[in-house]
Tab-separated table of C-alpha atoms in Angstrom:
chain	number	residue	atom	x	y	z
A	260	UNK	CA	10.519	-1.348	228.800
A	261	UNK	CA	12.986	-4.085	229.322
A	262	UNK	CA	11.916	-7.276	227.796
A	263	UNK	CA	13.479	-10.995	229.558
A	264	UNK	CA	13.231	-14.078	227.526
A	265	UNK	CA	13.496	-17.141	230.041
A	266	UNK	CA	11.298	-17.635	233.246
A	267	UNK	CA	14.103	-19.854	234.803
A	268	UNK	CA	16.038	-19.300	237.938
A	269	UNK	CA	18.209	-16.740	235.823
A	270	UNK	CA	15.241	-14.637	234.182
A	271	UNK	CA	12.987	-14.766	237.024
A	272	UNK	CA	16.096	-13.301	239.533
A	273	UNK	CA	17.163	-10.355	236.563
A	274	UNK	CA	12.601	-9.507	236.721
A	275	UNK	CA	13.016	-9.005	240.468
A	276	UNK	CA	16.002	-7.260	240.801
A	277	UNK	CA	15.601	-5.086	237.041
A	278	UNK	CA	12.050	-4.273	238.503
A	279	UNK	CA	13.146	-3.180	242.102
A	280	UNK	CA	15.414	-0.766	240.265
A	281	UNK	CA	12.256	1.188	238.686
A	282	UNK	CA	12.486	-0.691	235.106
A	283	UNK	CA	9.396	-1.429	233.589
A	284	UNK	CA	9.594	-5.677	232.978
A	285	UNK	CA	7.881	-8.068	230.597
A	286	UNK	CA	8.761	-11.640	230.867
A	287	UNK	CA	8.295	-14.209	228.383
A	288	UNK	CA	8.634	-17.794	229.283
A	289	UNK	CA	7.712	-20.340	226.722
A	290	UNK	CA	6.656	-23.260	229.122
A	291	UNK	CA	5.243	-23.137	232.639
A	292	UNK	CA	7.737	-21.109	235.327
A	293	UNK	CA	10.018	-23.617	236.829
A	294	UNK	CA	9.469	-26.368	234.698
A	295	UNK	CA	12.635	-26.718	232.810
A	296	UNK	CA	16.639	-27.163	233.622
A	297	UNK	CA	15.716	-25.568	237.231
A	298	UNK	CA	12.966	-27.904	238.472
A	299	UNK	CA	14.781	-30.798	238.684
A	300	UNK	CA	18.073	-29.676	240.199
A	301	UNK	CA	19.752	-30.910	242.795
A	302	UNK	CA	18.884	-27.516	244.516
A	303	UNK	CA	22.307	-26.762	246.149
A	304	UNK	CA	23.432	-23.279	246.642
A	305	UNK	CA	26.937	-24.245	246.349
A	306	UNK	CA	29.687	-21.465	245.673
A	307	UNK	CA	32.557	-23.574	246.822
A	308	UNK	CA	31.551	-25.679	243.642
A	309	UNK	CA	33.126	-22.726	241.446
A	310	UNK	CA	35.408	-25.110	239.301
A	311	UNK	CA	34.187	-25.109	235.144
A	312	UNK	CA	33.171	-28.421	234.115
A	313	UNK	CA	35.689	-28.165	231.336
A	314	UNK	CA	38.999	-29.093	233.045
A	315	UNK	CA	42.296	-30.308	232.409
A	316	UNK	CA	40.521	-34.303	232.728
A	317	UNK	CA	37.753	-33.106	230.379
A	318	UNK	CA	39.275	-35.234	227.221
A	319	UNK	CA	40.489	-38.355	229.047
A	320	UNK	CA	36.705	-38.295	230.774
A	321	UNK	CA	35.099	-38.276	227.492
A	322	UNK	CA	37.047	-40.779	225.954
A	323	UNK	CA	36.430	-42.898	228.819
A	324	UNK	CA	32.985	-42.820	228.288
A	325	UNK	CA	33.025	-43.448	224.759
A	326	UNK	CA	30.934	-47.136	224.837
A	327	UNK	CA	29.883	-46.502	228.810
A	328	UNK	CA	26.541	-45.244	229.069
A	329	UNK	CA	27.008	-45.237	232.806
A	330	UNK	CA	29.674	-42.898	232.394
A	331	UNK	CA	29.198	-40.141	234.985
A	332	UNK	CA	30.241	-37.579	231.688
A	333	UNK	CA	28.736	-39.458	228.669
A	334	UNK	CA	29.875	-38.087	225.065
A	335	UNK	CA	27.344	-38.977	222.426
A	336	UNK	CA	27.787	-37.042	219.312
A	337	UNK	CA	25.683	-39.083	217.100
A	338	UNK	CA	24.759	-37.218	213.827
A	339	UNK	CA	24.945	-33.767	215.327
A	340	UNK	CA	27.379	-31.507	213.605
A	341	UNK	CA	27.105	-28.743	215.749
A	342	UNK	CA	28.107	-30.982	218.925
A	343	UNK	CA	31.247	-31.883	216.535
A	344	UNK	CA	32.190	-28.060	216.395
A	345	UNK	CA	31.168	-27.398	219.461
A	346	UNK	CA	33.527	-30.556	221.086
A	347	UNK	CA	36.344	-29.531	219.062
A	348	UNK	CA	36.215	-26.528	220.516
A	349	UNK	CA	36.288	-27.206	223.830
A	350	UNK	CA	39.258	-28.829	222.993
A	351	UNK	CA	40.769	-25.232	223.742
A	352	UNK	CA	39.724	-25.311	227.081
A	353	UNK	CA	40.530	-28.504	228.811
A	354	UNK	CA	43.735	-26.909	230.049
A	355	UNK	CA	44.795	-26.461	233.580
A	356	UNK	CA	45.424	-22.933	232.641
A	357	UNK	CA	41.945	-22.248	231.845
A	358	UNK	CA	40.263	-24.241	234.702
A	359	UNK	CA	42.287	-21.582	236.935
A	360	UNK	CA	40.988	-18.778	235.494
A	361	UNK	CA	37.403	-20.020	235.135
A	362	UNK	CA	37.606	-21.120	239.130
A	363	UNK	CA	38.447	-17.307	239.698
A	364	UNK	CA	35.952	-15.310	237.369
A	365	UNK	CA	33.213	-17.753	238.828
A	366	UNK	CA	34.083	-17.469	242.694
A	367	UNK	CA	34.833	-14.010	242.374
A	368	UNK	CA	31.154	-13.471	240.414
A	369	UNK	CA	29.746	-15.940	243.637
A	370	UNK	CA	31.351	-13.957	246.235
A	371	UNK	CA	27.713	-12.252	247.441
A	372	UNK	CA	25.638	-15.185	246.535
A	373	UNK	CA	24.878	-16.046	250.255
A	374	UNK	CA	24.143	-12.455	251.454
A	375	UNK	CA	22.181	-11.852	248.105
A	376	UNK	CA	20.255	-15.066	249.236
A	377	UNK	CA	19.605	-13.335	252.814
A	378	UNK	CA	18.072	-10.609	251.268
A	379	UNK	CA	15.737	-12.619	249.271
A	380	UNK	CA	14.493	-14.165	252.155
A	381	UNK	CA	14.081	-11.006	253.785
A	382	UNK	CA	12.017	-9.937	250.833
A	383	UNK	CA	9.585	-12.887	251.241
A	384	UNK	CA	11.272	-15.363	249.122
A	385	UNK	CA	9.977	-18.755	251.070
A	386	UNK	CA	12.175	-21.528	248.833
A	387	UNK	CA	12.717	-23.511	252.291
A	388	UNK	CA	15.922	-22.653	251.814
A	389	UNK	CA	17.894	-25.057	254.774
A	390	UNK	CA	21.379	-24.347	255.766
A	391	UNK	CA	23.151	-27.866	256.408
A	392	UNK	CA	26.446	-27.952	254.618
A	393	UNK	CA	27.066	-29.865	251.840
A	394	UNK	CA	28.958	-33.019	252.554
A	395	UNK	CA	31.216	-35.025	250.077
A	396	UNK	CA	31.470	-38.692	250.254
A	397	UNK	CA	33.932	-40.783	248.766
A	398	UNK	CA	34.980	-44.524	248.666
A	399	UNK	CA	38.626	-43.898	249.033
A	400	UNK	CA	40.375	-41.779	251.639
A	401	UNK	CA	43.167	-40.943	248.629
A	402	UNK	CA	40.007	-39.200	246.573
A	403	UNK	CA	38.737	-37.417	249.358
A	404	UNK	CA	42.178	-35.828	250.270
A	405	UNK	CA	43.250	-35.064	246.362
A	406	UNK	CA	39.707	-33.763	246.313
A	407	UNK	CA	39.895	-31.502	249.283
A	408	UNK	CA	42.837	-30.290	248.162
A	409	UNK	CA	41.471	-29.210	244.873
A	410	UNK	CA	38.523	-26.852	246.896
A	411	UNK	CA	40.830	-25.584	249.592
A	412	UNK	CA	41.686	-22.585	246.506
A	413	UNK	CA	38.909	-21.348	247.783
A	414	UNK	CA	40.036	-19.929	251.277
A	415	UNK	CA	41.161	-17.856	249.189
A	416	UNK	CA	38.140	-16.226	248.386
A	417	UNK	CA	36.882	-16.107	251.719
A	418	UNK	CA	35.243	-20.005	251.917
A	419	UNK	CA	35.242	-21.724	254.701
A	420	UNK	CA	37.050	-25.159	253.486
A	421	UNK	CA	38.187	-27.756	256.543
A	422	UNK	CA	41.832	-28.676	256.684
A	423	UNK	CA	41.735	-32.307	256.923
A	424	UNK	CA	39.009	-35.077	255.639
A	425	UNK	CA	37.006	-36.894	257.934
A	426	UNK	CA	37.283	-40.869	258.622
A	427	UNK	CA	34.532	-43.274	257.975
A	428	UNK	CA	33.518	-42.912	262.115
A	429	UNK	CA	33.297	-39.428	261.684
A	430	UNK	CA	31.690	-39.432	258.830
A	431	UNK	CA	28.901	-41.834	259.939
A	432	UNK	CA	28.396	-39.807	262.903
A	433	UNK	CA	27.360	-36.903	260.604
A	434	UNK	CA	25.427	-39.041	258.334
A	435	UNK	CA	24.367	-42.638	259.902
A	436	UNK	CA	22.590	-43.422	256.476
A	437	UNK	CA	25.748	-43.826	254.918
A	438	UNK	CA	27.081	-47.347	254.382
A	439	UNK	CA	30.624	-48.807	255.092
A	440	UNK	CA	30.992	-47.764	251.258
A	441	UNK	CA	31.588	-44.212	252.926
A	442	UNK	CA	35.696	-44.373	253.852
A	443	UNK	CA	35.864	-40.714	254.234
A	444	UNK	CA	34.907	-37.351	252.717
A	445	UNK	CA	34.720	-33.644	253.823
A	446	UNK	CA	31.788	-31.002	254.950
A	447	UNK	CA	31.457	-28.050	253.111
A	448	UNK	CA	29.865	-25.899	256.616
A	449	UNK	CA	28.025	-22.937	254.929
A	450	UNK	CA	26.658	-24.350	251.858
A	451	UNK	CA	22.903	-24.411	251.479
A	452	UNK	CA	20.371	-25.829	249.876
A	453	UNK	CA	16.726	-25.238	248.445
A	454	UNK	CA	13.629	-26.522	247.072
A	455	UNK	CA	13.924	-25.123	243.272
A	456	UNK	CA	10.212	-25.379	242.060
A	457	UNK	CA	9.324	-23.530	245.297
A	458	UNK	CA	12.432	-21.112	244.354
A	459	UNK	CA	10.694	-20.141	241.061
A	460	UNK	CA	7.189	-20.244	242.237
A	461	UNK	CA	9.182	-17.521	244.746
A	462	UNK	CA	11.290	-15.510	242.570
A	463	UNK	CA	8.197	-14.803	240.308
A	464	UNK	CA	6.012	-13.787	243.097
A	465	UNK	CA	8.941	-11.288	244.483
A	466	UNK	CA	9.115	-9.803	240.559
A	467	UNK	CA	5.265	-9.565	240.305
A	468	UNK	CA	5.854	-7.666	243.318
A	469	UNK	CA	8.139	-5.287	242.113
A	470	UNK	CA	5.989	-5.095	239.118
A	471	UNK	CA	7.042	-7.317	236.459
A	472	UNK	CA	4.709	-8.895	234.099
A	473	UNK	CA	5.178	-12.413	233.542
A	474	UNK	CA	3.746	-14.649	230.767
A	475	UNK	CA	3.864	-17.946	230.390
A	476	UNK	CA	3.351	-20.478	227.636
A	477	UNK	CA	4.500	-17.678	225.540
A	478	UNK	CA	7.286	-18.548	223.353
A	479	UNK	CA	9.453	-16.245	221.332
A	480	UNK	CA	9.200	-17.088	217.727
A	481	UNK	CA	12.412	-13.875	216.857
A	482	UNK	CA	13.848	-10.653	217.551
A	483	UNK	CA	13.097	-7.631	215.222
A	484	UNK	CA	16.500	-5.908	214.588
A	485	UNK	CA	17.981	-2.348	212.943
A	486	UNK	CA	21.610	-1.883	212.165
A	487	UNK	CA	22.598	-1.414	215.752
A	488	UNK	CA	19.286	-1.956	217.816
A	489	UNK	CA	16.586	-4.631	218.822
A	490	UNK	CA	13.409	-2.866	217.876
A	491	UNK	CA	11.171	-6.067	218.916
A	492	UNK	CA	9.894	-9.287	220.478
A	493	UNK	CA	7.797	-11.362	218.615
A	494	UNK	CA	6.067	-13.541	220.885
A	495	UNK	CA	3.443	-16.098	221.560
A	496	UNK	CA	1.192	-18.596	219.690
A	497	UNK	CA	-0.669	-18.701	216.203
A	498	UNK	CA	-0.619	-17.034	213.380
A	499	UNK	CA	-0.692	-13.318	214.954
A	500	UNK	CA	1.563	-13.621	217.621
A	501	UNK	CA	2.174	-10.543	219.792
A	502	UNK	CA	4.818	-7.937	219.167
A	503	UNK	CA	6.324	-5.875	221.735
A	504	UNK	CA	8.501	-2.970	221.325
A	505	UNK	CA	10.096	-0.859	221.474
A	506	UNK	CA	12.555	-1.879	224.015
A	507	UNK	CA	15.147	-0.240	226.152
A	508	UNK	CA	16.636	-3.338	226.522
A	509	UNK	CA	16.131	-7.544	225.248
A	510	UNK	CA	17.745	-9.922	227.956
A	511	UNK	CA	17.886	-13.889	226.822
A	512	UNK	CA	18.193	-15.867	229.523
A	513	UNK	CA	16.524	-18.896	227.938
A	514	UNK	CA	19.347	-21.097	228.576
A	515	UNK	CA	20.657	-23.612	226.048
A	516	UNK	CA	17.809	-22.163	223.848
A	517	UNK	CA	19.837	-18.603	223.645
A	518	UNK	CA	21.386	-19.665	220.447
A	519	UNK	CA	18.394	-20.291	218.486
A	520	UNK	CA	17.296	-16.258	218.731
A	521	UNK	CA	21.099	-15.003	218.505
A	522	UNK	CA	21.565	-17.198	215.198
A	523	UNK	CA	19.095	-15.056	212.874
A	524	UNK	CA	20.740	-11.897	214.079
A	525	UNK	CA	24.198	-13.188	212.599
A	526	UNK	CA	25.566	-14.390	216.083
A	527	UNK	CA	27.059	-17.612	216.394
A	528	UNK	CA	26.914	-18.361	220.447
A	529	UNK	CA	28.759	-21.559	221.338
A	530	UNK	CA	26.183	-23.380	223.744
A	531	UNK	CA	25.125	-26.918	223.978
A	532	UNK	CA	22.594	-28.786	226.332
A	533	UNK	CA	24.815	-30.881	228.793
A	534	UNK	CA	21.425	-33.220	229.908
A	535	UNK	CA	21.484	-33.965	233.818
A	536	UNK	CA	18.942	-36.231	234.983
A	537	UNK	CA	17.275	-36.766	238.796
A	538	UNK	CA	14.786	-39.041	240.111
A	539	UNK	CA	12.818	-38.876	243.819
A	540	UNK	CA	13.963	-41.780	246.288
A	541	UNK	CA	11.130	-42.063	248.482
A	542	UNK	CA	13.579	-43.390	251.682
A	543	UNK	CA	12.370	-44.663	255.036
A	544	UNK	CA	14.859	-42.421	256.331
A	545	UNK	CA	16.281	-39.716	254.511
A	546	UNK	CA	20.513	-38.066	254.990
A	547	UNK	CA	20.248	-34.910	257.199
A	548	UNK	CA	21.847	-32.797	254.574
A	549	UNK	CA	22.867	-32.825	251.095
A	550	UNK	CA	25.205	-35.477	250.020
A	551	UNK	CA	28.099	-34.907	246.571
A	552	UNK	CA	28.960	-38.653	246.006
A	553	UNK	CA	32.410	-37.871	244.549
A	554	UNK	CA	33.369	-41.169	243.109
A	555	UNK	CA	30.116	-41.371	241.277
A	556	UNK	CA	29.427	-37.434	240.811
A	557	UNK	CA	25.921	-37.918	242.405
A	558	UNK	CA	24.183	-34.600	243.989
A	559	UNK	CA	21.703	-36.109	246.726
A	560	UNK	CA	19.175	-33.679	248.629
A	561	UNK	CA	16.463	-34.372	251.158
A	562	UNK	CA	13.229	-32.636	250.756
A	563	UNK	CA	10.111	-33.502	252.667
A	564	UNK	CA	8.498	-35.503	250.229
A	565	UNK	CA	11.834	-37.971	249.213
A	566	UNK	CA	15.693	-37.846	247.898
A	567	UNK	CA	16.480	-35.768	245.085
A	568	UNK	CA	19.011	-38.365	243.181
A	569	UNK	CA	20.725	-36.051	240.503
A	570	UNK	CA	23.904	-36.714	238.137
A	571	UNK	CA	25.659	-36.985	235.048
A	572	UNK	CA	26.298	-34.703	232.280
A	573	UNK	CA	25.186	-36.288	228.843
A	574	UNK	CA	26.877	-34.061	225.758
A	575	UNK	CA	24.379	-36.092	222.990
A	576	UNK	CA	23.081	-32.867	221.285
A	577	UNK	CA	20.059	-30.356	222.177
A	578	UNK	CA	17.643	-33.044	222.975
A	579	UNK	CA	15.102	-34.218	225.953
A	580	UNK	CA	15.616	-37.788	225.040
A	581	UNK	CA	15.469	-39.408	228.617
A	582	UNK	CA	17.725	-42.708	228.592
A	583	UNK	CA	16.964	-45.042	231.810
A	584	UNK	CA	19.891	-46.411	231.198
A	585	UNK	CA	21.378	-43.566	232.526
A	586	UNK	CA	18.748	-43.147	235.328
A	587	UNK	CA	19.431	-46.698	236.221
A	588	UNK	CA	23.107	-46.307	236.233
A	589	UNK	CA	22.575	-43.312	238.854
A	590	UNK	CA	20.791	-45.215	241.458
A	591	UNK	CA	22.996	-47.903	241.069
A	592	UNK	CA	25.611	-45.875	242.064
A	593	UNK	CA	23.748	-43.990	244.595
A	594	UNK	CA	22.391	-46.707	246.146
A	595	UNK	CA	26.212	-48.231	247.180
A	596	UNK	CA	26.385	-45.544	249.889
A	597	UNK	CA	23.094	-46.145	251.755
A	598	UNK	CA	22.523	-48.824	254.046
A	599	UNK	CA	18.497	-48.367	253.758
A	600	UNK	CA	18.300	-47.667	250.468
A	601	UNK	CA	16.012	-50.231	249.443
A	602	UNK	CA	13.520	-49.153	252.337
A	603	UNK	CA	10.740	-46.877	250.878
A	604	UNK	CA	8.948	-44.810	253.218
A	605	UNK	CA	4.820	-44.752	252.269
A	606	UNK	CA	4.749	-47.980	251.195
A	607	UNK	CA	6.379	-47.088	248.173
A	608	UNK	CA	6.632	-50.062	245.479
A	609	UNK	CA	8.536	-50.893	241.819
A	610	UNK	CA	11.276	-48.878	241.268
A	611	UNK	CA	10.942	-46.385	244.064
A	612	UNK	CA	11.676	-43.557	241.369
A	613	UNK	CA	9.153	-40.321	240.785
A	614	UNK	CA	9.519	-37.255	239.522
A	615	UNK	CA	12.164	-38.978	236.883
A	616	UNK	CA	13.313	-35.890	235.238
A	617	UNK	CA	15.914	-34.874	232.018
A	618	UNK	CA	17.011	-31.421	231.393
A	619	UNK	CA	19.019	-29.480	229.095
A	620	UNK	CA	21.586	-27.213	231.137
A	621	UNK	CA	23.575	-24.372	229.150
A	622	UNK	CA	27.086	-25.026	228.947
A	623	UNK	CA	29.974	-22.996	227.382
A	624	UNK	CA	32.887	-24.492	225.905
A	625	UNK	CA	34.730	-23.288	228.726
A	626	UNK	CA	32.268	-24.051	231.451
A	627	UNK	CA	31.417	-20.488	232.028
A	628	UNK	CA	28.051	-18.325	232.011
A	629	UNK	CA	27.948	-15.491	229.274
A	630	UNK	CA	27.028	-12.193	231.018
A	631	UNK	CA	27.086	-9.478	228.274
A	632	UNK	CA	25.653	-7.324	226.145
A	633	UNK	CA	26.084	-8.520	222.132
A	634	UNK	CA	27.639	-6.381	219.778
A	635	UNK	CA	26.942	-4.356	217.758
A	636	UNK	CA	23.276	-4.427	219.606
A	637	UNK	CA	23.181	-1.678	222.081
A	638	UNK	CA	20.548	-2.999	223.566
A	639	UNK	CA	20.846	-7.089	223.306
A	640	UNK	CA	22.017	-8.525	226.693
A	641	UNK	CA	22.720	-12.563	227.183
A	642	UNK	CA	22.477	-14.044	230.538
A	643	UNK	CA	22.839	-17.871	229.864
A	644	UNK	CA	25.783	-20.601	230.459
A	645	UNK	CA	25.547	-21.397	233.967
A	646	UNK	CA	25.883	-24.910	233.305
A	647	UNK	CA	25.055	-26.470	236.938
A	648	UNK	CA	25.531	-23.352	238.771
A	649	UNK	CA	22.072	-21.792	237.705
A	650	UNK	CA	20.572	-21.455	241.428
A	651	UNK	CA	23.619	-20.523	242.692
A	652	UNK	CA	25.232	-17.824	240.725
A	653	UNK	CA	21.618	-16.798	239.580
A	654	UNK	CA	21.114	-14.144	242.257
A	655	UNK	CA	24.594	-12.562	241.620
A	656	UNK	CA	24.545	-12.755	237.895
A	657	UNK	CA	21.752	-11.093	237.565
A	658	UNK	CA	22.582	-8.368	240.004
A	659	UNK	CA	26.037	-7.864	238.346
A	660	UNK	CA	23.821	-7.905	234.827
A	661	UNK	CA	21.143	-5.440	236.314
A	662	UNK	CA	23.648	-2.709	237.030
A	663	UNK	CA	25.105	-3.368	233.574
A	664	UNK	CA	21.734	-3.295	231.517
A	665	UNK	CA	20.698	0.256	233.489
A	666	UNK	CA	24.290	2.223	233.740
A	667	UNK	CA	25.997	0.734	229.999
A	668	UNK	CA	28.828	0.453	232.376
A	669	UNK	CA	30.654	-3.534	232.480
A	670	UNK	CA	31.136	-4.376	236.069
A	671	UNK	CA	34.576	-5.239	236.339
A	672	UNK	CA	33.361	-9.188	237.907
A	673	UNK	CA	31.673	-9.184	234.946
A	674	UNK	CA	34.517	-8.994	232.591
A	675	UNK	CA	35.511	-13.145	232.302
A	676	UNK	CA	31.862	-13.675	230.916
A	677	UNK	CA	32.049	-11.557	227.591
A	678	UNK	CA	30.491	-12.779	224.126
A	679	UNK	CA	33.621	-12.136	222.503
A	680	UNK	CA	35.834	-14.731	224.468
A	681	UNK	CA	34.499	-17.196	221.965
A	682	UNK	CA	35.236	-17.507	218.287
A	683	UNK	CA	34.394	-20.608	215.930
A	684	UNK	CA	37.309	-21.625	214.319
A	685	UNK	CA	35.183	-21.025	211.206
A	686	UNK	CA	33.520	-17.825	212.138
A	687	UNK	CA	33.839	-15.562	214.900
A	688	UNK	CA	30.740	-14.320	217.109
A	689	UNK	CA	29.722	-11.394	215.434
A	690	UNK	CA	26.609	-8.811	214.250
């Protein structure tokens, strides 16, 4: 039996694909499927987005926002030591150097995500998944073009990136929601995009499927361990909570909340929450695709019911504290770009926000997921880290991780997301 902690995006994929393959699944997920860092994503299945949020303007970001709530990356350290060490070391990665290599491990590991997609749908996933292209906006024609020419790497790895940004009439003829705000920007052709609570509802009926057993509201309290092995799951509510075991194999894919079972087992994983927020704009008349303000790093996507409004990473500790400061300072921004943006469709009335929305995403000192199994556990895997790449990469990482868990053989596009890349300048990540 292999036993997945997480019913996100991530956990929910590794069921499916672990149970297609013959293995024998139990999930535990300690809320309701879909309900955390997925549900209120912008939904974009982006893999021309491969860059690591910790890049060579990482520090003079931060500092910037030191004081500026509206920040769109907003450092709030507060009494929280671990966000100290965890800043510091970071530090290490805010490099040029290492945004290259984390650009190639992660487009390489996204190089199948689209045709893994395809076969999910052909499987029965119905996500509405809506290919539209992903068009960037931005204020200046000088941000678009130094922005552009940061993606165009990706050619390299078989994207399809244009040459040349677009003006603001060209622009507006794609998108006639925009406002004159919109002086030029790029579209990103094949990039998708999809509704994630249906996604999870989805993924979870595929794994059922395939004959995965999924609880929810079943959190796991620790991990029994031997010298070398994981010999159980403690799990659930009360006083006599459920133990399950033995296991071939104990996957966390809990996001930021990995850490908390790795700690008792002597390993020290480097993850924080970086908190996005998103809101529904209930517009009269809603873009025709999904919208990346680049000036104001907003992710806007059209469902049927409204505009997802999405931004900001907040680095204030492991917390759900929702600040409307920081939802107001989105929609502020947002709402520069849109000519109608004040008219609500339904009659709509106050703020024109629902489905306000804080989450904790996984992130990495170095932006990067952590694929792996942990030493010296034979059978302890980690699948966690994909900061705000979960729906994208999560088909591929856990495909990658699936042939990993049932051969013990390290796919080589696997190789950039070890455990061991990381080491506390105190302690190193150990058993």
């Amino acid at each position: 039996m292999i036993v997945v902690v997480g019913g996100g995006v991530v956990g929910l994929s590794l069921a499916y694909y672990l149970s297609r393959a013959g293995a024998e699944v139990t999930v535990f997920e300690r809320g309701a499927l879909g309900t955390g860092c997925t549900w209120g994503s912008a939904g974009w299945i982006s893999p021309s987005e491969a860059a690591p949020v910790i890049g060579p303007d990482a520090i003079h970001q931060a500092v910037h926002s030191l004081g500026r709530p509206s920040a769109p990356l907003y450092v709030r350290p507060g009494l929280d030591g671990s966000l100290y060490r965890w800043l510091r070391y970071a530090l290490r990665y805010a490099n040029s150097a290492a945004a290259t290599r984390g650009l190639r491990a992660v487009a390489e590991l996204g190089r199948p995500t689209f045709r893994l997609y395809d076969e999910l749908a052909l499987a029965g996933l119905d996500a509405g998944m809506t290919a539209r292209g992903l068009l960037h906006v931005f204020s200046q024609r000088d941000s678009a073009v130094r922005a552009l020419a940061a993606v165009r790497v990706m050619a390299g790895y078989g994207y399809q990136v244009p040459d040349k940004p677009l003006t603001r009439t060209e622009l507006r003829a794609l998108e006639p929601t925009l406002s004159r705000r919109a002086e030029a920007g790029y579209l990103i052709s094949e990039e998708r995009h999809i509704d994630p609570a249906q996604l999870t509802a989805g993924l979870a009926t595929l794994a059922r499927k395939a004959g995965a057993t999924i609880y929810e509201q079943t959190a796991v309290q620790h991990l029994r361990r031997s010298a070398s092995l994981v010999q159980a799951v403690v799990a659930g509510r009360g006083a006599e909570p459920a133990i399950t075991g033995p296991a071939s194999a104990v996957i966390l894919a809990s996001g930021a909340s990995c850490g908390e079972l790795l700690r008792p087992l002597g390993v020290r994983l480097p993850l924080t929450a970086g908190k996005g927020y998103s809101f529904l704009r209930p517009l009269r008349v809603l873009p025709g695709r999904p919208i990346h303000l680049g000036d104001a790093k907003v992710a806007l996507t059209p469902f049927s019911r409204g505009l997802r409004v999405a931004g900001t990473m907040e680095l204030s500790g492991d917390n759900e504290v929702l600040r409307r400061s920081r939802v107001a300072a989105i929609a502020r921004s947002a709402a520069q770009y849109f000519d109608g943006w004040h008219e609500l469709a339904g009659g709509s009335s106050g703020s024109g926000q629902a489905e306000l929305w804080v989450g904790r995403r996984p992130l990495t000192p170095d932006g990067l997921p952590v694929l792996d199994r942990v030493d010296p556990f034979r059978n302890l895997f980690v699948a966690t880290g994909h900061s705000m790449l979960g729906i994208t990469l999560a088909p591929a990482s856990a495909w990658a991780l699936t042939g990993f868990v049932l051969s013990g053989r390290r796919p080589d596009v696997l190789a950039p997301f070890r455990v061991n890349r990381f080491a506390y300048p105190d302690r190193a990540v150990r058993g």
